[in-house]
Amino acid sequence: MKDLKYYIDRVGQIFEEECFIADPAELYAPIDYTLRLGGKRIRPTLLLVANAMFGGDIDAVRHAALGIETFHNFTLLHDDLMDRSPVRRGQPTVYVKWDENTAILSGDTMFALAWRYFLRQPTPHLQAILNTFNETAIEVCEGQQYDMNFERRDDVTIEQYMMMIRKKTAVLLAGALNIGALYAGAPTSEVEKLYRYGIHTGLAFQLQDDLLDGYGDTAVFGKKTGQDIRDNKKTYLPLRAAQMCDETQRRQLAALFSSHDIDEEEKVQQVMNLYDAVGLKCEVERAIATEFDAAHRALDSIGVADEAKEPLREMLAQLDGRKK
Amino acid sequence: MKDLKYYIDRVGQIFEEECFIADPAELYAPIDYTLRLGGKRIRPTLLLVANAMFGGDIDAVRHAALGIETFHNFTLLHDDLMDRSPVRRGQPTVYVKWDENTAILSGDTMFALAWRYFLRQPTPHLQAILNTFNETAIEVCEGQQYDMNFERRDDVTIEQYMMMIRKKTAVLLAGALNIGALYAGAPTSEVEKLYRYGIHTGLAFQLQDDLLDGYGDTAVFGKKTGQDIRDNKKTYLPLRAAQMCDETQRRQLAALFSSHDIDEEEKVQQVMNLYDAVGLKCEVERAIATEFDAAHRALDSIGVADEAKEPLREMLAQLDGRKK
C-alpha cells in the first residue's frame, strides 16, 4: 500500500530528474529557478494519486505531473508581479530577482512548456485531458481578475468571494485530480466525484489561509499575522464578520478596513477585538470543517477500493491539522 | 478561382461574427478591444489559404483561424508592455488604455483562448496541429527574449539577428500555414515546403520593416523614418552597414549608435549619410529579394495545381511592393 509520502517523493524525484535549462539562458534560468524552489507540489501529487486510484502507472503520467506544476508556477510568476509580492517560498520572486519583463516572458514560456509536457504524454484521452487543462487555465485567469477587482470594491458578498477562490485556487486542484484520473481512463461519473473532492479541498485550504492570517501562531506560521488586515484585504474573515456584527460594529469594521492613517498594529488589534467579540474564529472553523466534510463525502462516494483512497484521506488529514 | 482578397474578406467575416465578451468584463473587454482593432490579420489569412490549397473547407478551420490570430495578439499585448510601445494600429495599447496588470492577465487569457479555439476545431490530426502550434509559441517567446537580449549587446552578428527575427516573426507565419495545411490532411513533404515559404516570407517582411524605417516615404509610411536610429536599435541596417564599412566608418557608426548626447535629427542624418556612402539601400533590397526568391521557389515546388497557389503568389507580390 502506497501512502501519500510515496507520491510526494515520486514527484520530488520527477522534478530532480528533469532539466529546465535551455537557450536563451535569460529566458530559461528563471524557469529553472522557480521549478527548483519546490514548494509543496500538491498539484502533481494529486495528479499521480488520482491516476493510481484508477489503476494508472506513474511513468505514464510523469510529463503530465511536470505540466500541471509548470502551469501553476507560470501563474505564480505573473500573480507575484501583478500583486507586487517580493517573496515566495522564502526566496525573492522572479520580477524582483530579475525584472518585470523576465517575469512576464519566462511566465509565458512556462505556460507553453506546460502544454509541451501534456502533448508529450501519450494517451487516447488527449482531447478530454487538454480541454480539462485549458478550461481550468481560463478559470484561474478569471479568478485572478476577480481577486484584483474585489480589492477595489467594498460590496463583495460571501458568495462572490467563494466563487473567486474557487476559480483562483480550487479548480486547479480539482483539474489536477481529473487529469490524473482521465489518463487512467476513469469513467466520467468518478471523475466528477474527484472534482468535487478537489473543489471542497481547495476551498477549505483557502479559508484556512484566511484564518491563519488572523489566528495563526506566528512562531509556527512563519510570518506575522494580521497582514491581510494591514493590507485592507477583504478575505473571508471580514466578510463573514460583517454578517455577524451589529450595525455599530459593522460601521467600525468598515471604517477600520478603509482607513490608512491609523497605526497599523493598533488597527490589527481593533479588528481582532471585533472578530473576537462576534466569535468569528469558531464560525470560520465551522465553515472549513463543512468543506472538509464535503470533500470526505465526495471521496467516500468514489467507486474504487477503500485503500486506494487512503492518500487523499491523508491529504485531508494533513491539511485539516495544518498550522502554516 | 478565389483570390487573396476572398480569404482576407472571409477572415474579416469570421472575426465580425465572433463574440469575445464574457465575465469578468475587466478581463475580456481588453481582449475584445484588441481583436476588434483588426490589423492585417495575415496569419489567419495564410491559414485559410493553406487549408484551401490542400482541399480544405473554410468552415472546418474557422476556429483555428480565430486561434492563431488570438495567439498573435496575446504576444502583442505582452510585447507592447515589455517594449513600452504606447500605440498599435493607431490606437493606444492595452497597458496604456487600461494598465500593466490588465495587459498581463488579459494576454495570458488570450493564450488560453487560442487553445480553446484549436481544441474546438475537430480534426484527426489534433496532436500534430497542437504540437506545431505550441512549438511555434515557444519559439516566438524565445525570439522576443533574444530581441531584448540583443538590445543590451553590441556584438550581435547578422546570423544571430536573422535567427532572432526568424523566431520572433517568421515562424508564426510558417506555423499558420502548416496548421492550415495539416487540417486539410496535407502530406509532411508539402507541409515542409509551405514552412519554407512562410519562413522566407517572414524574413523578407521583417527586413522590409528595417529598410522602411530608414528609407520609407514618410507620407506613405505613415510615421517618421529613422526611429530605429534614434532608439539605437541594431536592426539589419546597421549590422549590414558595419560589414560594408571601412574601419573609420565603422568607428563612426559605432559611436553614433552608442551616443545619447548628439542631437537626434543630426544623428539620423549622419547615420543615413554613412548608409548611403556604402550603398546600403541597394544591398538590403538585394537581401530582401533573395528571401522573396526563396519563398517563390518553395511555393513553386509544392505539388498542388498552380491556380491553388495564386493567393500565396499575390501575397508575395503585395508584400514585395509594400511601401508601409
XYZ file of C-alpha atoms in Angstrom:
648
model
C 0.000 0.000 0.000
C 1.456 3.324 -1.097
C 0.909 6.278 1.213
C 0.833 9.992 0.427
C 4.544 10.349 1.180
C 5.312 7.823 -1.554
C 3.671 10.060 -4.170
C 5.220 13.236 -2.775
C 8.641 11.579 -3.020
C 7.971 10.425 -6.558
C 7.046 13.968 -7.570
C 10.284 15.211 -6.000
C 12.199 12.607 -7.989
C 10.478 13.539 -11.262
C 11.484 17.169 -10.787
C 15.050 16.249 -9.818
C 15.446 14.213 -12.984
C 14.089 16.924 -15.265
C 16.211 19.566 -16.998
C 14.652 23.018 -17.357
C 17.697 24.779 -18.823
C 17.855 25.770 -22.498
C 18.807 28.734 -24.701
C 18.426 31.648 -24.306
C 19.558 31.407 -20.667
C 17.870 34.733 -19.818
C 14.533 33.053 -20.580
C 15.084 29.614 -19.052
C 17.197 30.352 -15.945
C 14.217 31.965 -14.151
C 12.105 28.951 -15.098
C 14.679 26.557 -13.660
C 14.969 28.753 -10.532
C 11.216 28.690 -9.983
C 10.650 24.995 -10.618
C 13.637 24.033 -8.431
C 12.408 26.059 -5.450
C 9.988 23.257 -4.770
C 7.104 24.226 -2.581
C 4.512 21.630 -1.679
C 3.943 20.490 -5.268
C 0.465 19.499 -4.209
C -0.984 19.561 -7.755
C 1.326 16.991 -9.387
C 0.993 14.866 -6.249
C -2.796 14.910 -6.597
C -2.428 14.056 -10.283
C -0.306 10.972 -9.524
C -2.584 9.818 -6.710
C -5.742 10.171 -8.822
C -4.052 8.301 -11.653
C -3.042 5.444 -9.352
C -6.559 5.277 -7.867
C -7.836 4.186 -11.268
C -5.009 1.770 -11.987
C -2.641 4.144 -13.772
C 1.131 3.869 -13.835
C 3.290 6.739 -12.598
C 5.719 6.537 -15.521
C 2.801 7.107 -17.878
C 1.898 10.468 -16.271
C 5.282 11.894 -15.289
C 5.123 14.521 -18.041
C 1.589 15.440 -17.082
C 2.795 15.935 -13.480
C 5.544 18.238 -14.740
C 2.987 20.036 -16.895
C 0.492 20.824 -14.146
C 3.196 22.161 -11.799
C 4.812 24.196 -14.588
C 1.432 25.760 -15.307
C 0.871 26.512 -11.616
C 4.260 28.198 -11.392
C 3.520 30.259 -14.503
C 0.525 31.699 -12.657
C 2.728 32.409 -9.623
C 5.265 34.367 -11.731
C 2.529 36.580 -13.144
C 0.474 36.827 -9.934
C 3.523 37.815 -7.869
C 4.289 40.547 -10.392
C 0.671 41.777 -10.502
C 0.324 41.616 -6.711
C 3.832 43.038 -6.147
C 4.750 40.099 -3.854
C 8.530 40.195 -3.385
C 8.938 36.825 -1.628
C 7.721 33.316 -2.443
C 8.867 30.125 -0.719
C 11.296 32.223 1.317
C 13.116 33.454 -1.804
C 12.864 36.580 -3.962
C 10.230 36.305 -6.679
C 11.312 36.405 -10.330
C 10.322 40.016 -11.001
C 12.494 41.032 -8.017
C 15.468 38.719 -8.664
C 15.437 39.537 -12.396
C 12.976 42.142 -13.628
C 9.359 42.621 -14.690
C 9.869 41.695 -18.323
C 11.548 38.454 -17.268
C 8.586 37.565 -15.059
C 6.229 38.205 -17.983
C 8.130 36.372 -20.709
C 9.502 33.452 -18.681
C 5.978 33.058 -17.338
C 4.505 32.965 -20.846
C 7.087 30.380 -21.816
C 6.172 28.228 -18.803
C 2.558 28.197 -19.965
C 3.745 26.899 -23.357
C 6.133 24.425 -21.681
C 3.210 23.068 -19.654
C 1.456 22.344 -22.954
C 4.598 20.707 -24.298
C 4.601 18.349 -21.323
C 0.964 17.416 -21.815
C 1.426 16.926 -25.551
C 4.392 14.622 -24.880
C 2.343 12.330 -22.647
C 0.720 9.740 -24.934
C -2.931 8.948 -24.220
C -6.095 8.005 -26.099
C -7.914 10.643 -23.994
C -5.893 13.628 -25.245
C -8.808 15.854 -26.206
C -10.639 15.455 -22.885
C -7.424 15.979 -20.917
C -6.374 19.079 -22.836
C -9.890 20.515 -22.585
C -9.844 19.997 -18.833
C -6.430 21.610 -18.561
C -7.322 24.593 -20.715
C -10.737 25.337 -19.228
C -9.069 25.180 -15.815
C -6.399 27.636 -17.008
C -9.076 30.071 -18.188
C -10.876 29.852 -14.847
C -7.617 30.512 -12.982
C -7.111 33.696 -15.042
C -10.696 34.744 -14.318
C -10.152 34.053 -10.625
C -7.096 36.303 -10.530
C -9.080 39.052 -12.287
C -11.954 38.789 -9.778
C -9.408 38.907 -6.952
C -7.966 42.154 -8.333
C -11.481 43.552 -8.985
C -12.587 42.770 -5.437
C -9.680 44.772 -3.989
C -11.247 47.899 -5.461
C -14.756 47.094 -4.238
C -16.299 47.116 -0.793
C -19.587 45.444 -1.651
C -18.286 41.919 -2.283
C -20.601 39.203 -0.971
C -19.501 35.926 0.625
C -20.916 34.089 -2.403
C -18.789 36.190 -4.776
C -15.740 35.652 -2.596
C -16.282 31.877 -2.612
C -16.687 31.958 -6.415
C -13.396 33.861 -6.678
C -11.354 31.460 -4.508
C -12.971 28.513 -6.277
C -11.640 29.794 -9.601
C -8.345 31.117 -8.314
C -7.359 28.142 -6.156
C -9.777 25.220 -6.068
C -10.311 24.480 -9.768
C -6.615 23.758 -10.349
C -6.554 21.158 -7.553
C -9.708 19.626 -8.992
C -8.292 19.863 -12.514
C -5.072 18.095 -11.486
C -7.094 15.243 -9.998
C -9.299 14.981 -13.071
C -6.359 14.963 -15.458
C -4.693 12.177 -13.448
C -7.897 10.140 -13.473
C -8.519 10.755 -17.199
C -5.050 9.436 -18.077
C -6.019 6.230 -16.277
C -9.267 6.032 -18.250
C -11.556 6.706 -15.276
C -15.284 6.939 -16.111
C -16.916 10.392 -16.203
C -19.047 9.746 -13.102
C -15.964 9.074 -10.964
C -14.061 11.982 -12.488
C -16.898 14.262 -11.375
C -16.728 12.962 -7.803
C -12.971 13.564 -7.730
C -13.668 17.071 -8.995
C -15.944 17.737 -6.026
C -13.269 16.409 -3.687
C -10.777 18.815 -5.271
C -13.062 21.848 -5.139
C -14.001 21.398 -1.472
C -10.390 20.680 -0.508
C -9.280 23.822 -2.334
C -11.942 25.961 -0.665
C -11.019 24.562 2.776
C -7.358 25.283 2.039
C -8.027 28.904 1.089
C -10.313 29.534 4.062
C -7.567 28.118 6.294
C -5.149 30.597 4.729
C -7.544 33.403 5.581
C -7.980 32.091 9.137
C -4.243 31.592 9.731
C -3.580 35.189 8.745
C -5.705 36.244 11.695
C -5.232 33.422 14.153
C -2.014 31.619 13.156
C 0.714 31.050 15.738
C 3.440 33.401 14.459
C 6.205 31.016 15.596
C 4.704 28.130 13.600
C 3.009 30.143 10.826
C 6.406 31.597 9.899
C 5.134 35.114 9.290
C 3.469 37.920 11.183
C -0.274 37.535 11.483
C -2.696 40.318 10.528
C -1.130 41.089 7.150
C -4.497 40.876 5.381
C -5.832 43.443 7.863
C -2.864 45.774 7.294
C -3.469 45.412 3.516
C -7.234 46.048 3.892
C -7.737 42.723 2.155
C -11.342 41.624 2.257
C -10.902 37.889 2.844
C -13.487 35.512 4.252
C -12.762 36.860 7.753
C -14.015 40.455 7.411
C -16.782 39.377 5.012
C -18.142 36.822 7.488
C -17.536 39.101 10.465
C -19.604 41.833 8.793
C -22.537 39.412 8.625
C -22.194 38.576 12.327
C -21.791 42.166 13.556
C -24.483 44.527 14.787
C -24.846 47.870 12.997
C -22.350 49.737 15.229
C -19.694 47.042 14.918
C -20.219 46.868 11.143
C -19.578 50.598 10.836
C -16.432 50.256 12.989
C -15.169 47.363 10.875
C -15.832 49.225 7.613
C -14.039 52.297 8.963
C -11.022 50.220 10.021
C -10.844 48.490 6.618
C -10.882 51.777 4.737
C -8.520 53.710 6.990
C -4.925 54.338 6.065
C -3.943 56.838 8.766
C -4.436 54.711 11.910
C -1.350 52.988 13.374
C -1.072 49.558 11.766
C -0.680 47.474 14.910
C -3.466 49.398 16.608
C -5.673 48.664 13.611
C -4.889 44.928 13.659
C -5.689 44.863 17.376
C -9.020 46.661 16.954
C -10.085 44.423 14.077
C -9.124 41.286 16.024
C -11.099 42.569 19.015
C -14.151 42.922 16.789
C -13.585 39.418 15.352
C -13.370 38.008 18.872
C -16.444 39.908 20.038
C -18.615 38.170 17.434
C -16.950 34.739 17.823
C -15.533 34.761 14.311
C -12.778 32.144 14.784
C -15.227 29.437 15.743
C -17.515 30.352 12.855
C -14.713 30.176 10.263
C -13.513 26.861 11.699
C -17.050 25.615 11.191
C -17.038 26.761 7.554
C -13.708 24.990 6.986
C -14.993 21.826 8.617
C -18.023 21.935 6.307
C -15.726 21.997 3.265
C -13.600 19.148 4.618
C -16.747 17.130 5.317
C -17.933 17.659 1.760
C -14.507 16.587 0.464
C -14.679 13.425 2.595
C -18.168 12.627 1.347
C -17.114 13.079 -2.278
C -14.133 10.801 -1.692
C -16.277 8.184 0.049
C -18.614 8.063 -2.944
C -15.895 7.177 -5.449
C -16.191 3.582 -6.650
C -12.660 2.277 -6.036
C -11.194 0.091 -3.262
C -11.028 1.918 0.030
C -7.286 1.550 0.381
C -6.748 3.333 -2.966
C -8.383 6.394 -1.403
C -6.005 6.460 1.560
C -3.539 9.026 0.128
C -6.370 11.503 -0.499
C -7.660 10.895 3.059
C -4.152 11.553 4.349
C -4.098 14.761 2.316
C -7.287 15.925 4.041
C -5.958 14.928 7.477
C -2.701 16.813 6.913
C -4.444 19.917 5.611
C -7.030 19.762 8.392
C -4.306 19.924 11.022
C -2.078 22.464 9.314
C -0.798 25.388 11.297
C 1.007 27.117 8.437
C -10.853 30.873 -58.659
C -10.585 32.533 -55.259
C -8.076 35.336 -54.886
C -6.278 36.609 -51.805
C -8.953 39.219 -51.190
C -11.560 36.475 -50.897
C -9.669 34.934 -47.964
C -8.967 38.293 -46.334
C -12.688 39.057 -46.504
C -13.589 35.675 -45.047
C -11.241 36.281 -42.123
C -12.865 39.672 -41.563
C -16.266 37.984 -41.562
C -15.163 35.284 -39.103
C -13.986 37.944 -36.657
C -17.146 40.007 -37.113
C -19.308 37.006 -36.267
C -17.333 36.051 -33.162
C -18.134 37.283 -29.653
C -15.150 37.951 -27.380
C -17.089 39.403 -24.449
C -17.569 37.430 -21.222
C -17.353 37.885 -17.439
C -15.417 39.410 -15.775
C -15.618 42.387 -18.149
C -12.301 43.764 -16.829
C -10.608 40.664 -18.287
C -12.494 40.291 -21.567
C -13.108 43.919 -22.657
C -9.384 44.430 -23.469
C -9.431 41.152 -25.425
C -12.440 42.298 -27.431
C -10.807 45.714 -27.974
C -7.611 44.119 -29.292
C -9.220 41.541 -31.557
C -11.660 44.127 -32.981
C -8.875 46.585 -33.910
C -8.180 44.400 -36.885
C -4.777 44.896 -38.402
C -3.776 42.875 -41.453
C -4.763 39.505 -39.927
C -2.175 37.952 -42.161
C -1.795 34.762 -40.064
C -5.410 33.563 -40.168
C -5.495 34.506 -43.869
C -2.449 32.315 -44.502
C -4.085 29.525 -42.503
C -7.241 29.627 -44.649
C -5.280 29.801 -47.905
C -3.005 26.867 -46.982
C -6.039 24.858 -45.950
C -7.805 25.541 -49.253
C -4.638 24.651 -51.216
C -4.993 21.090 -49.975
C -8.730 20.855 -50.481
C -9.879 22.028 -47.059
C -13.122 23.802 -46.316
C -13.107 27.222 -44.635
C -15.910 26.362 -42.231
C -13.783 23.494 -40.917
C -10.923 25.820 -39.876
C -12.717 28.961 -38.757
C -11.892 28.296 -35.092
C -8.269 27.587 -35.958
C -8.140 30.952 -37.780
C -9.516 32.658 -34.663
C -6.987 30.732 -32.561
C -3.877 31.751 -34.487
C -4.852 35.431 -34.507
C -5.788 35.356 -30.811
C -2.368 33.885 -30.040
C -0.637 36.533 -32.163
C -2.496 39.290 -30.348
C -1.577 37.781 -26.973
C 2.089 38.235 -27.938
C 1.367 41.838 -28.987
C -0.219 42.664 -25.607
C 2.847 41.382 -23.760
C 5.435 42.670 -26.258
C 3.937 46.164 -26.249
C 4.108 46.191 -22.459
C 7.694 44.860 -22.384
C 8.800 47.233 -25.150
C 6.767 50.142 -23.725
C 5.069 50.739 -27.093
C 2.121 53.072 -26.435
C 0.464 52.816 -29.866
C -0.560 49.870 -32.044
C -2.732 50.050 -35.147
C -3.144 53.758 -34.485
C -4.755 53.166 -31.094
C -3.453 53.104 -27.517
C -2.078 49.715 -26.488
C -3.770 47.778 -23.688
C -1.261 48.624 -20.956
C -1.809 52.329 -21.773
C -5.599 52.244 -22.228
C -6.052 50.075 -19.121
C -2.962 49.232 -17.061
C 0.001 46.862 -16.893
C -1.776 44.143 -14.934
C -4.571 44.121 -17.487
C -2.082 43.678 -20.324
C -0.509 40.746 -18.460
C -3.679 38.929 -17.427
C -5.832 39.582 -20.488
C -2.805 38.479 -22.525
C -2.499 35.242 -20.556
C -6.194 34.626 -21.068
C -5.841 35.165 -24.823
C -3.165 32.454 -24.927
C -5.607 30.087 -23.237
C -8.460 31.242 -25.512
C -6.275 30.443 -28.533
C -6.015 26.885 -27.195
C -9.762 26.774 -26.673
C -10.277 27.660 -30.354
C -7.887 24.963 -31.530
C -9.405 22.373 -29.213
C -12.878 23.212 -30.563
C -11.842 22.566 -34.155
C -12.408 18.844 -34.799
C -9.632 17.043 -36.713
C -7.991 13.622 -36.851
C -4.615 15.456 -36.869
C -5.048 17.110 -33.472
C -1.723 16.045 -31.960
C 0.382 17.231 -34.937
C -1.520 20.522 -35.134
C -1.239 21.276 -31.428
C 2.455 20.360 -31.459
C 3.042 22.727 -34.352
C 1.135 25.488 -32.608
C 2.900 25.022 -29.278
C 6.448 24.667 -30.590
C 5.809 27.811 -32.619
C 4.617 29.583 -29.475
C 7.788 28.601 -27.626
C 9.959 29.876 -30.472
C 8.071 33.182 -30.511
C 8.811 33.618 -26.776
C 12.474 32.787 -27.394
C 12.563 35.281 -30.268
C 11.230 38.061 -28.049
C 13.867 37.188 -25.417
C 16.677 37.308 -27.993
C 15.330 40.639 -29.215
C 15.507 42.055 -25.677
C 18.959 40.493 -25.113
C 20.313 41.987 -28.325
C 19.300 45.493 -27.237
C 21.862 45.238 -24.449
C 24.631 43.847 -26.674
C 26.750 45.450 -29.363
C 28.374 42.290 -30.724
C 25.301 40.768 -32.420
C 26.119 39.107 -35.754
C 23.916 39.137 -38.845
C 23.381 35.385 -38.378
C 22.158 35.914 -34.806
C 19.915 38.753 -35.952
C 18.389 36.569 -38.678
C 17.840 33.762 -36.138
C 16.064 36.237 -33.851
C 13.679 37.609 -36.500
C 13.048 34.068 -37.732
C 11.796 33.106 -34.255
C 10.099 36.378 -33.433
C 8.266 36.896 -36.731
C 8.760 34.228 -39.379
C 7.906 31.011 -37.511
C 4.364 32.161 -36.736
C 3.645 32.845 -40.418
C 5.107 29.430 -41.251
C 3.209 27.840 -38.356
C -0.101 29.349 -39.506
C 0.434 27.902 -42.997
C 1.368 24.499 -41.600
C -1.615 24.358 -39.300
C -3.939 25.225 -42.185
C -2.377 22.515 -44.353
C -2.453 19.922 -41.546
C -6.186 20.457 -41.030
C -6.633 19.583 -44.714
C -4.535 16.432 -44.285
C -1.575 17.648 -46.378
C 1.402 15.247 -46.541
C 4.507 16.069 -44.475
C 6.656 16.796 -47.531
C 4.288 19.529 -48.720
C 3.870 20.912 -45.219
C 7.645 21.367 -45.076
C 7.692 23.278 -48.362
C 4.945 25.576 -47.098
C 7.020 26.095 -43.960
C 9.951 27.304 -46.061
C 7.626 29.633 -47.951
C 6.453 31.039 -44.619
C 9.931 31.472 -43.152
C 11.350 33.289 -46.179
C 8.252 35.472 -46.468
C 8.542 36.350 -42.778
C 12.235 37.205 -43.081
C 11.587 39.350 -46.161
C 8.773 41.113 -44.303
C 10.974 41.927 -41.299
C 13.897 43.110 -43.436
C 11.448 45.369 -45.281
C 10.380 46.790 -41.936
C 14.006 47.549 -41.149
C 14.540 49.114 -44.578
C 11.370 51.224 -44.446
C 12.473 52.700 -41.127
C 15.477 54.144 -42.920
C 14.203 54.664 -46.453
C 10.399 54.746 -46.251
C 8.487 57.654 -47.738
C 7.166 59.398 -44.622
C 3.946 60.441 -46.386
C 3.177 56.808 -47.360
C 4.936 55.032 -44.466
C 2.683 56.875 -42.037
C 5.405 57.581 -39.490
C 8.683 59.424 -39.243
C 11.648 57.478 -40.607
C 14.834 56.946 -38.599
C 13.123 55.839 -35.383
C 15.352 52.738 -35.115
C 18.384 55.048 -35.356
C 17.025 57.362 -32.655
C 16.415 54.259 -30.462
C 19.921 52.874 -31.169
C 18.170 49.746 -32.402
C 20.575 47.384 -34.099
C 18.410 46.150 -36.962
C 19.645 44.578 -40.185
C 20.603 48.049 -41.472
C 23.426 48.961 -39.058
C 24.544 45.307 -38.817
C 24.922 45.016 -42.599
C 26.337 48.536 -42.906
C 29.072 47.678 -40.372
C 30.155 44.823 -42.634
C 30.332 47.126 -45.656
C 32.159 49.986 -43.908
C 35.885 50.634 -43.773
C 37.490 50.908 -40.351
C 36.972 54.681 -39.972
C 33.318 54.491 -40.986
C 32.749 51.534 -38.658
C 34.064 53.532 -35.715
C 31.832 56.477 -36.676
C 28.792 54.219 -36.918
C 29.519 52.552 -33.573
C 29.982 55.957 -31.939
C 26.676 57.211 -33.380
C 24.809 54.092 -32.200
C 26.087 54.436 -28.648
C 25.707 58.196 -28.304
C 22.856 59.755 -26.390
C 24.005 63.396 -26.300
C 24.068 64.230 -30.019
C 21.018 65.991 -31.482
C 18.609 63.290 -32.693
C 17.949 64.617 -36.161
C 21.646 65.316 -36.658
C 22.345 61.708 -35.643
C 19.771 60.280 -38.073
C 21.280 62.397 -40.839
C 24.846 61.266 -40.103
C 23.876 57.596 -39.935
C 21.926 57.874 -43.192
C 24.928 59.552 -44.829
C 27.073 56.594 -43.790
C 24.447 54.154 -45.092
C 24.388 55.987 -48.423
C 28.180 56.126 -48.647
C 28.429 52.317 -48.588
C 25.372 51.740 -50.803
C 23.360 50.065 -48.053
C 19.872 50.531 -49.528
C 20.686 48.556 -52.640
C 22.348 45.814 -50.585
C 19.341 45.409 -48.265
C 16.975 45.378 -51.249
C 19.101 42.550 -52.633
C 18.802 40.616 -49.335
C 15.030 41.094 -49.378
C 14.828 39.956 -52.998
C 16.803 36.834 -52.063
C 14.220 35.963 -49.399
C 11.315 36.588 -51.781
C 13.027 34.410 -54.409
C 13.411 31.596 -51.887
C 9.749 31.957 -50.939
C 8.744 31.763 -54.617
C 10.899 28.661 -55.166
C 9.397 26.938 -52.115
C 5.910 27.764 -53.389
C 6.730 26.540 -56.904
C 7.868 23.192 -55.504
C 4.567 22.440 -53.757
C 2.654 19.667 -55.500
C -0.767 21.256 -55.996
C -2.429 22.845 -59.028
C -0.830 26.128 -59.966
C -4.006 28.131 -59.566
C -4.330 26.971 -55.942
C -1.025 28.755 -55.274
C -2.234 32.080 -56.668
C -3.280 33.654 -53.345
C 0.181 32.979 -51.872
C 1.802 34.455 -55.008
C -0.428 37.510 -54.616
C 0.691 37.739 -51.004
C 4.333 37.866 -52.122
C 3.565 40.424 -54.838
C 1.730 42.671 -52.375
C 4.450 42.430 -49.759
C 7.163 42.925 -52.357
C 5.660 46.221 -53.417
C 4.731 47.463 -49.965
C 5.690 50.998 -49.005
C 4.424 50.833 -45.421
